[in-house]
Amino acid sequence: MGRSESARILRFAAIGGVSTLIYAGVTLALSDRDGFGMPATVASIAGYGTGAVFSYCGHRFVTFMSDGAVGFEIIRFACATAIGFLLTVGLTVVLADVVGLPALVPVAMACTLVPALNFIILRQFVFTAVVR
């Protein structure tokens, strides 16, 4: 695998894309209008958590190929993930629960905004011990 920044961005897109699909799939499968009857906010929390586990492993080992201390990186990853999580849940609460839009609307917005924010945070704050 290439270690150039362009190769890293492609790996990020692949891992992030799968993480995003996991989030969207779980959220929509569990949500009240589209699946198992859970409120959209609860479904979004479950979806985000599931995608976050995949995201950490994929970004640590594939995207950034980090050799940093797991304890250090996982705490920072949790902080970074919390930011995306709060944005995702906030969108869901406001748009689905309060406004009454279908769960697909906040899911689509989160699938656009969170990945861009994540690349910046993960690259600059979390995986700082990247193998060059």
GROMACS .gro file of N, CA and C in nm:
model
  396
    1MET      N    1   0.084  -0.119   0.000
    1MET     CA    2   0.000   0.000   0.000
    1MET      C    3   0.088   0.124   0.000
    2GLY      N    4   0.048   0.222  -0.075
    2GLY     CA    5   0.123   0.345  -0.081
    2GLY      C    6   0.112   0.426   0.047
    3ARG      N    7   0.217   0.499   0.075
    3ARG     CA    8   0.220   0.581   0.196
    3ARG      C    9   0.204   0.729   0.163
    4SER      N   10   0.180   0.763   0.038
    4SER     CA   11   0.162   0.903   0.001
    4SER      C   12   0.030   0.955   0.057
    5GLU      N   13   0.019   1.087   0.063
    5GLU     CA   14  -0.104   1.147   0.115
    5GLU      C   15  -0.224   1.116   0.026
    6SER      N   16  -0.203   1.109  -0.104
    6SER     CA   17  -0.316   1.076  -0.192
    6SER      C   18  -0.362   0.931  -0.169
    7ALA      N   19  -0.269   0.840  -0.146
    7ALA     CA   20  -0.306   0.702  -0.115
    7ALA      C   21  -0.379   0.696   0.019
    8ARG      N   22  -0.333   0.776   0.115
    8ARG     CA   23  -0.398   0.781   0.246
    8ARG      C   24  -0.543   0.831   0.233
    9ILE      N   25  -0.563   0.932   0.151
    9ILE     CA   26  -0.698   0.985   0.131
    9ILE      C   27  -0.788   0.880   0.068
   10LEU      N   28  -0.736   0.804  -0.026
   10LEU     CA   29  -0.815   0.697  -0.088
   10LEU      C   30  -0.850   0.588   0.014
   11ARG      N   31  -0.752   0.551   0.098
   11ARG     CA   32  -0.779   0.452   0.202
   11ARG      C   33  -0.882   0.506   0.301
   12PHE      N   34  -0.868   0.634   0.337
   12PHE     CA   35  -0.964   0.696   0.428
   12PHE      C   36  -1.104   0.691   0.369
   13ALA      N   37  -1.115   0.722   0.242
   13ALA     CA   38  -1.245   0.721   0.176
   13ALA      C   39  -1.306   0.580   0.178
   14ALA      N   40  -1.223   0.479   0.155
   14ALA     CA   41  -1.273   0.341   0.154
   14ALA      C   42  -1.319   0.299   0.294
   15ILE      N   43  -1.234   0.318   0.393
   15ILE     CA   44  -1.270   0.281   0.531
   15ILE      C   45  -1.387   0.366   0.579
   16GLY      N   46  -1.379   0.495   0.554
   16GLY     CA   47  -1.488   0.585   0.595
   16GLY      C   48  -1.618   0.553   0.524
   17GLY      N   49  -1.607   0.517   0.397
   17GLY     CA   50  -1.728   0.480   0.323
   17GLY      C   51  -1.795   0.358   0.382
   18VAL      N   52  -1.717   0.258   0.414
   18VAL     CA   53  -1.775   0.137   0.475
   18VAL      C   54  -1.831   0.170   0.614
   19SER      N   55  -1.759   0.251   0.692
   19SER     CA   56  -1.809   0.292   0.825
   19SER      C   57  -1.941   0.367   0.811
   20THR      N   58  -1.947   0.454   0.714
   20THR     CA   59  -2.068   0.532   0.690
   20THR      C   60  -2.183   0.442   0.647
   21LEU      N   61  -2.155   0.345   0.562
   21LEU     CA   62  -2.259   0.250   0.520
   21LEU      C   63  -2.307   0.166   0.638
   22ILE      N   64  -2.214   0.128   0.726
   22ILE     CA   65  -2.253   0.053   0.845
   22ILE      C   66  -2.346   0.138   0.931
   23TYR      N   67  -2.306   0.265   0.955
   23TYR     CA   68  -2.391   0.358   1.032
   23TYR      C   69  -2.529   0.371   0.968
   24ALA      N   70  -2.532   0.402   0.840
   24ALA     CA   71  -2.659   0.425   0.771
   24ALA      C   72  -2.744   0.298   0.770
   25GLY      N   73  -2.683   0.185   0.740
   25GLY     CA   74  -2.757   0.059   0.733
   25GLY      C   75  -2.818   0.020   0.867
   26VAL      N   76  -2.738   0.027   0.972
   26VAL     CA   77  -2.789  -0.009   1.105
   26VAL      C   78  -2.898   0.090   1.147
   27THR      N   79  -2.873   0.220   1.128
   27THR     CA   80  -2.971   0.321   1.168
   27THR      C   81  -3.103   0.303   1.095
   28LEU      N   82  -3.098   0.286   0.965
   28LEU     CA   83  -3.221   0.271   0.888
   28LEU      C   84  -3.290   0.138   0.916
   29ALA      N   85  -3.211   0.034   0.939
   29ALA     CA   86  -3.270  -0.097   0.970
   29ALA      C   87  -3.343  -0.096   1.104
   30LEU      N   88  -3.295  -0.016   1.197
   30LEU     CA   89  -3.355  -0.012   1.330
   30LEU      C   90  -3.460   0.097   1.348
   31SER      N   91  -3.459   0.197   1.262
   31SER     CA   92  -3.546   0.314   1.285
   31SER      C   93  -3.694   0.282   1.269
   32ASP      N   94  -3.775   0.364   1.335
   32ASP     CA   95  -3.919   0.338   1.342
   32ASP      C   96  -3.990   0.338   1.208
   33ARG      N   97  -3.951   0.423   1.118
   33ARG     CA   98  -4.022   0.431   0.989
   33ARG      C   99  -3.972   0.328   0.888
   34ASP      N  100  -3.848   0.285   0.905
   34ASP     CA  101  -3.788   0.202   0.802
   34ASP      C  102  -3.754   0.061   0.846
   35GLY      N  103  -3.771   0.029   0.972
   35GLY     CA  104  -3.723  -0.102   1.013
   35GLY      C  105  -3.789  -0.159   1.136
   36PHE      N  106  -3.712  -0.180   1.242
   36PHE     CA  107  -3.756  -0.255   1.359
   36PHE      C  108  -3.833  -0.176   1.463
   37GLY      N  109  -3.863  -0.052   1.436
   37GLY     CA  110  -3.950   0.024   1.524
   37GLY      C  111  -3.883   0.105   1.633
   38MET      N  112  -3.752   0.116   1.632
   38MET     CA  113  -3.684   0.200   1.732
   38MET      C  114  -3.701   0.347   1.694
   39PRO      N  115  -3.703   0.435   1.794
   39PRO     CA  116  -3.699   0.578   1.762
   39PRO      C  117  -3.571   0.608   1.683
   40ALA      N  118  -3.578   0.704   1.594
   40ALA     CA  119  -3.464   0.737   1.507
   40ALA      C  120  -3.338   0.771   1.587
   41THR      N  121  -3.352   0.839   1.699
   41THR     CA  122  -3.235   0.878   1.779
   41THR      C  123  -3.166   0.756   1.837
   42VAL      N  124  -3.242   0.662   1.890
   42VAL     CA  125  -3.184   0.539   1.947
   42VAL      C  126  -3.117   0.458   1.836
   43ALA      N  127  -3.183   0.448   1.723
   43ALA     CA  128  -3.127   0.376   1.609
   43ALA      C  129  -2.997   0.441   1.562
   44SER      N  130  -2.994   0.574   1.562
   44SER     CA  131  -2.874   0.647   1.521
   44SER      C  132  -2.757   0.621   1.616
   45ILE      N  133  -2.785   0.614   1.744
   45ILE     CA  134  -2.681   0.586   1.843
   45ILE      C  135  -2.623   0.447   1.819
   46ALA      N  136  -2.709   0.349   1.799
   46ALA     CA  137  -2.663   0.212   1.773
   46ALA      C  138  -2.582   0.205   1.644
   47GLY      N  139  -2.631   0.272   1.540
   47GLY     CA  140  -2.560   0.273   1.413
   47GLY      C  141  -2.424   0.340   1.422
   48TYR      N  142  -2.419   0.452   1.492
   48TYR     CA  143  -2.293   0.525   1.504
   48TYR      C  144  -2.191   0.443   1.583
   49GLY      N  145  -2.235   0.379   1.689
   49GLY     CA  146  -2.143   0.297   1.769
   49GLY      C  147  -2.087   0.181   1.689
   50THR      N  148  -2.172   0.117   1.612
   50THR     CA  149  -2.127   0.004   1.530
   50THR      C  150  -2.026   0.050   1.425
   51GLY      N  151  -2.056   0.161   1.359
   51GLY     CA  152  -1.964   0.215   1.259
   51GLY      C  153  -1.832   0.262   1.321
   52ALA      N  154  -1.837   0.313   1.444
   52ALA     CA  155  -1.717   0.364   1.511
   52ALA      C  156  -1.616   0.253   1.539
   53VAL      N  157  -1.663   0.136   1.577
   53VAL     CA  158  -1.571   0.024   1.603
   53VAL      C  159  -1.496  -0.012   1.475
   54PHE      N  160  -1.569  -0.027   1.367
   54PHE     CA  161  -1.505  -0.056   1.239
   54PHE      C  162  -1.410   0.056   1.199
   55SER      N  163  -1.453   0.180   1.218
   55SER     CA  164  -1.375   0.296   1.179
   55SER      C  165  -1.240   0.301   1.251
   56TYR      N  166  -1.241   0.279   1.382
   56TYR     CA  167  -1.114   0.283   1.457
   56TYR      C  168  -1.016   0.180   1.402
   57CYS      N  169  -1.061   0.057   1.392
   57CYS     CA  170  -0.972  -0.050   1.345
   57CYS      C  171  -0.923  -0.022   1.203
   58GLY      N  172  -1.013   0.015   1.116
   58GLY     CA  173  -0.975   0.040   0.977
   58GLY      C  174  -0.881   0.158   0.962
   59HIS      N  175  -0.909   0.267   1.031
   59HIS     CA  176  -0.822   0.384   1.018
   59HIS      C  177  -0.686   0.362   1.085
   60ARG      N  178  -0.684   0.294   1.196
   60ARG     CA  179  -0.557   0.270   1.264
   60ARG      C  180  -0.465   0.182   1.180
   61PHE      N  181  -0.520   0.071   1.131
   61PHE     CA  182  -0.437  -0.028   1.064
   61PHE      C  183  -0.425  -0.010   0.913
   62VAL      N  184  -0.524   0.051   0.849
   62VAL     CA  185  -0.522   0.063   0.704
   62VAL      C  186  -0.497   0.206   0.658
   63THR      N  187  -0.579   0.299   0.702
   63THR     CA  188  -0.568   0.437   0.654
   63THR      C  189  -0.437   0.501   0.695
   64PHE      N  190  -0.411   0.503   0.826
   64PHE     CA  191  -0.295   0.576   0.877
   64PHE      C  192  -0.178   0.486   0.910
   65MET      N  193  -0.200   0.353   0.911
   65MET     CA  194  -0.095   0.256   0.942
   65MET      C  195  -0.013   0.303   1.061
   66SER      N  196  -0.082   0.334   1.167
   66SER     CA  197  -0.020   0.393   1.284
   66SER      C  198   0.053   0.290   1.368
   67ASP      N  199   0.165   0.331   1.423
   67ASP     CA  200   0.237   0.247   1.518
   67ASP      C  201   0.241   0.314   1.656
   68GLY      N  202   0.147   0.405   1.678
   68GLY     CA  203   0.139   0.474   1.807
   68GLY      C  204   0.079   0.386   1.915
   69ALA      N  205   0.088   0.434   2.037
   69ALA     CA  206   0.033   0.362   2.152
   69ALA      C  207  -0.119   0.355   2.142
   70VAL      N  208  -0.172   0.235   2.152
   70VAL     CA  209  -0.316   0.215   2.139
   70VAL      C  210  -0.391   0.296   2.244
   71GLY      N  211  -0.345   0.293   2.368
   71GLY     CA  212  -0.414   0.366   2.475
   71GLY      C  213  -0.424   0.515   2.446
   72PHE      N  214  -0.318   0.572   2.394
   72PHE     CA  215  -0.316   0.714   2.358
   72PHE      C  216  -0.412   0.742   2.244
   73GLU      N  217  -0.404   0.660   2.140
   73GLU     CA  218  -0.485   0.684   2.020
   73GLU      C  219  -0.633   0.656   2.043
   74ILE      N  220  -0.663   0.554   2.120
   74ILE     CA  221  -0.804   0.519   2.136
   74ILE      C  222  -0.878   0.625   2.217
   75ILE      N  223  -0.811   0.687   2.312
   75ILE     CA  224  -0.873   0.795   2.389
   75ILE      C  225  -0.898   0.915   2.297
   76ARG      N  226  -0.801   0.950   2.216
   76ARG     CA  227  -0.819   1.060   2.122
   76ARG      C  228  -0.924   1.026   2.017
   77PHE      N  229  -0.925   0.901   1.972
   77PHE     CA  230  -1.027   0.859   1.876
   77PHE      C  231  -1.166   0.871   1.937
   78ALA      N  232  -1.180   0.832   2.063
   78ALA     CA  233  -1.309   0.844   2.131
   78ALA      C  234  -1.354   0.990   2.136
   79CYS      N  235  -1.261   1.082   2.162
   79CYS     CA  236  -1.295   1.225   2.164
   79CYS      C  237  -1.339   1.271   2.025
   80ALA      N  238  -1.263   1.231   1.924
   80ALA     CA  239  -1.297   1.269   1.787
   80ALA      C  240  -1.432   1.210   1.747
   81THR      N  241  -1.455   1.086   1.784
   81THR     CA  242  -1.580   1.020   1.752
   81THR      C  243  -1.697   1.086   1.824
   82ALA      N  244  -1.672   1.132   1.946
   82ALA     CA  245  -1.777   1.200   2.022
   82ALA      C  246  -1.827   1.325   1.949
   83ILE      N  247  -1.736   1.396   1.885
   83ILE     CA  248  -1.774   1.516   1.810
   83ILE      C  249  -1.868   1.478   1.695
   84GLY      N  250  -1.828   1.378   1.617
   84GLY     CA  251  -1.913   1.332   1.507
   84GLY      C  252  -2.044   1.273   1.558
   85PHE      N  253  -2.036   1.202   1.669
   85PHE     CA  254  -2.155   1.143   1.729
   85PHE      C  255  -2.255   1.251   1.770
   86LEU      N  256  -2.206   1.354   1.839
   86LEU     CA  257  -2.295   1.462   1.882
   86LEU      C  258  -2.358   1.534   1.762
   87LEU      N  259  -2.280   1.554   1.658
   87LEU     CA  260  -2.333   1.615   1.536
   87LEU      C  261  -2.442   1.525   1.475
   88THR      N  262  -2.414   1.397   1.467
   88THR     CA  263  -2.508   1.302   1.409
   88THR      C  264  -2.637   1.292   1.490
   89VAL      N  265  -2.624   1.277   1.620
   89VAL     CA  266  -2.742   1.266   1.705
   89VAL      C  267  -2.819   1.398   1.706
   90GLY      N  268  -2.747   1.510   1.709
   90GLY     CA  269  -2.814   1.640   1.705
   90GLY      C  270  -2.897   1.658   1.580
   91LEU      N  271  -2.839   1.621   1.467
   91LEU     CA  272  -2.914   1.628   1.341
   91LEU      C  273  -3.039   1.539   1.347
   92THR      N  274  -3.022   1.419   1.403
   92THR     CA  275  -3.134   1.325   1.409
   92THR      C  276  -3.244   1.376   1.501
   93VAL      N  277  -3.206   1.425   1.619
   93VAL     CA  278  -3.306   1.477   1.713
   93VAL      C  279  -3.385   1.591   1.649
   94VAL      N  280  -3.312   1.688   1.593
   94VAL     CA  281  -3.380   1.805   1.538
   94VAL      C  282  -3.462   1.770   1.414
   95LEU      N  283  -3.400   1.704   1.319
   95LEU     CA  284  -3.467   1.683   1.191
   95LEU      C  285  -3.569   1.569   1.191
   96ALA      N  286  -3.540   1.460   1.261
   96ALA     CA  287  -3.634   1.346   1.259
   96ALA      C  288  -3.734   1.354   1.374
   97ASP      N  289  -3.683   1.374   1.496
   97ASP     CA  290  -3.771   1.369   1.612
   97ASP      C  291  -3.854   1.496   1.630
   98VAL      N  292  -3.793   1.612   1.607
   98VAL     CA  293  -3.864   1.738   1.629
   98VAL      C  294  -3.941   1.782   1.505
   99VAL      N  295  -3.872   1.789   1.391
   99VAL     CA  296  -3.933   1.837   1.268
   99VAL      C  297  -4.021   1.729   1.203
  100GLY      N  298  -3.986   1.602   1.224
  100GLY     CA  299  -4.066   1.494   1.169
  100GLY      C  300  -4.025   1.447   1.031
  101LEU      N  301  -3.904   1.482   0.988
  101LEU     CA  302  -3.857   1.435   0.858
  101LEU      C  303  -3.820   1.288   0.867
  102PRO      N  304  -3.818   1.217   0.756
  102PRO     CA  305  -3.775   1.077   0.756
  102PRO      C  306  -3.631   1.066   0.805
  103ALA      N  307  -3.598   0.954   0.868
  103ALA     CA  308  -3.462   0.931   0.920
  103ALA      C  309  -3.357   0.944   0.811
  104LEU      N  310  -3.395   0.921   0.687
  104LEU     CA  311  -3.300   0.931   0.576
  104LEU      C  312  -3.239   1.070   0.563
  105VAL      N  313  -3.311   1.175   0.600
  105VAL     CA  314  -3.261   1.312   0.585
  105VAL      C  315  -3.141   1.338   0.677
  106PRO      N  316  -3.152   1.317   0.810
  106PRO     CA  317  -3.034   1.339   0.893
  106PRO      C  318  -2.922   1.239   0.866
  107VAL      N  319  -2.958   1.118   0.826
  107VAL     CA  320  -2.855   1.019   0.792
  107VAL      C  321  -2.774   1.069   0.673
  108ALA      N  322  -2.840   1.119   0.571
  108ALA     CA  323  -2.769   1.170   0.452
  108ALA      C  324  -2.681   1.289   0.488
  109MET      N  325  -2.731   1.378   0.572
  109MET     CA  326  -2.651   1.493   0.612
  109MET      C  327  -2.528   1.450   0.692
  110ALA      N  328  -2.548   1.357   0.786
  110ALA     CA  329  -2.436   1.308   0.866
  110ALA      C  330  -2.333   1.235   0.780
  111CYS      N  331  -2.381   1.163   0.681
  111CYS     CA  332  -2.290   1.090   0.591
  111CYS      C  333  -2.205   1.183   0.507
  112THR      N  334  -2.242   1.308   0.498
  112THR     CA  335  -2.166   1.407   0.423
  112THR      C  336  -2.073   1.486   0.515
  113LEU      N  337  -2.125   1.534   0.625
  113LEU     CA  338  -2.049   1.624   0.712
  113LEU      C  339  -1.944   1.553   0.798
  114VAL      N  340  -1.981   1.441   0.857
  114VAL     CA  341  -1.892   1.374   0.953
  114VAL      C  342  -1.763   1.323   0.888
  115PRO      N  343  -1.766   1.260   0.771
  115PRO     CA  344  -1.640   1.212   0.713
  115PRO      C  345  -1.538   1.323   0.688
  116ALA      N  346  -1.582   1.436   0.639
  116ALA     CA  347  -1.487   1.546   0.613
  116ALA      C  348  -1.424   1.593   0.744
  117LEU      N  349  -1.505   1.609   0.845
  117LEU     CA  350  -1.455   1.650   0.976
  117LEU      C  351  -1.361   1.544   1.034
  118ASN      N  352  -1.397   1.418   1.019
  118ASN     CA  353  -1.315   1.309   1.073
  118ASN      C  354  -1.175   1.303   1.013
  119PHE      N  355  -1.163   1.321   0.883
  119PHE     CA  356  -1.029   1.312   0.823
  119PHE      C  357  -0.937   1.414   0.886
  120ILE      N  358  -0.984   1.534   0.900
  120ILE     CA  359  -0.901   1.640   0.957
  120ILE      C  360  -0.862   1.606   1.101
  121ILE      N  361  -0.959   1.566   1.180
  121ILE     CA  362  -0.931   1.537   1.321
  121ILE      C  363  -0.841   1.415   1.336
  122LEU      N  364  -0.870   1.308   1.262
  122LEU     CA  365  -0.790   1.186   1.275
  122LEU      C  366  -0.646   1.210   1.231
  123ARG      N  367  -0.627   1.282   1.125
  123ARG     CA  368  -0.492   1.307   1.071
  123ARG      C  369  -0.411   1.399   1.162
  124GLN      N  370  -0.475   1.500   1.218
  124GLN     CA  371  -0.402   1.600   1.295
  124GLN      C  372  -0.398   1.572   1.445
  125PHE      N  373  -0.494   1.494   1.497
  125PHE     CA  374  -0.508   1.483   1.641
  125PHE      C  375  -0.495   1.340   1.693
  126VAL      N  376  -0.542   1.241   1.617
  126VAL     CA  377  -0.549   1.105   1.670
  126VAL      C  378  -0.429   1.020   1.630
  127PHE      N  379  -0.411   0.999   1.501
  127PHE     CA  380  -0.305   0.910   1.454
  127PHE      C  381  -0.182   0.990   1.419
  128THR      N  382  -0.116   1.041   1.521
  128THR     CA  383   0.000   1.127   1.500
  128THR      C  384   0.129   1.048   1.487
  129ALA      N  385   0.128   0.921   1.523
  129ALA     CA  386   0.247   0.836   1.514
  129ALA      C  387   0.236   0.749   1.388
  130VAL      N  388   0.213   0.812   1.276
  130VAL     CA  389   0.193   0.742   1.151
  130VAL      C  390   0.327   0.693   1.096
  131VAL      N  391   0.330   0.568   1.052
  131VAL     CA  392   0.449   0.512   0.990
  131VAL      C  393   0.469   0.584   0.858
  132ARG      N  394   0.584   0.638   0.835
  132ARG     CA  395   0.611   0.712   0.712
  132ARG      C  396   0.674   0.623   0.608
   0.00000   0.00000   0.00000
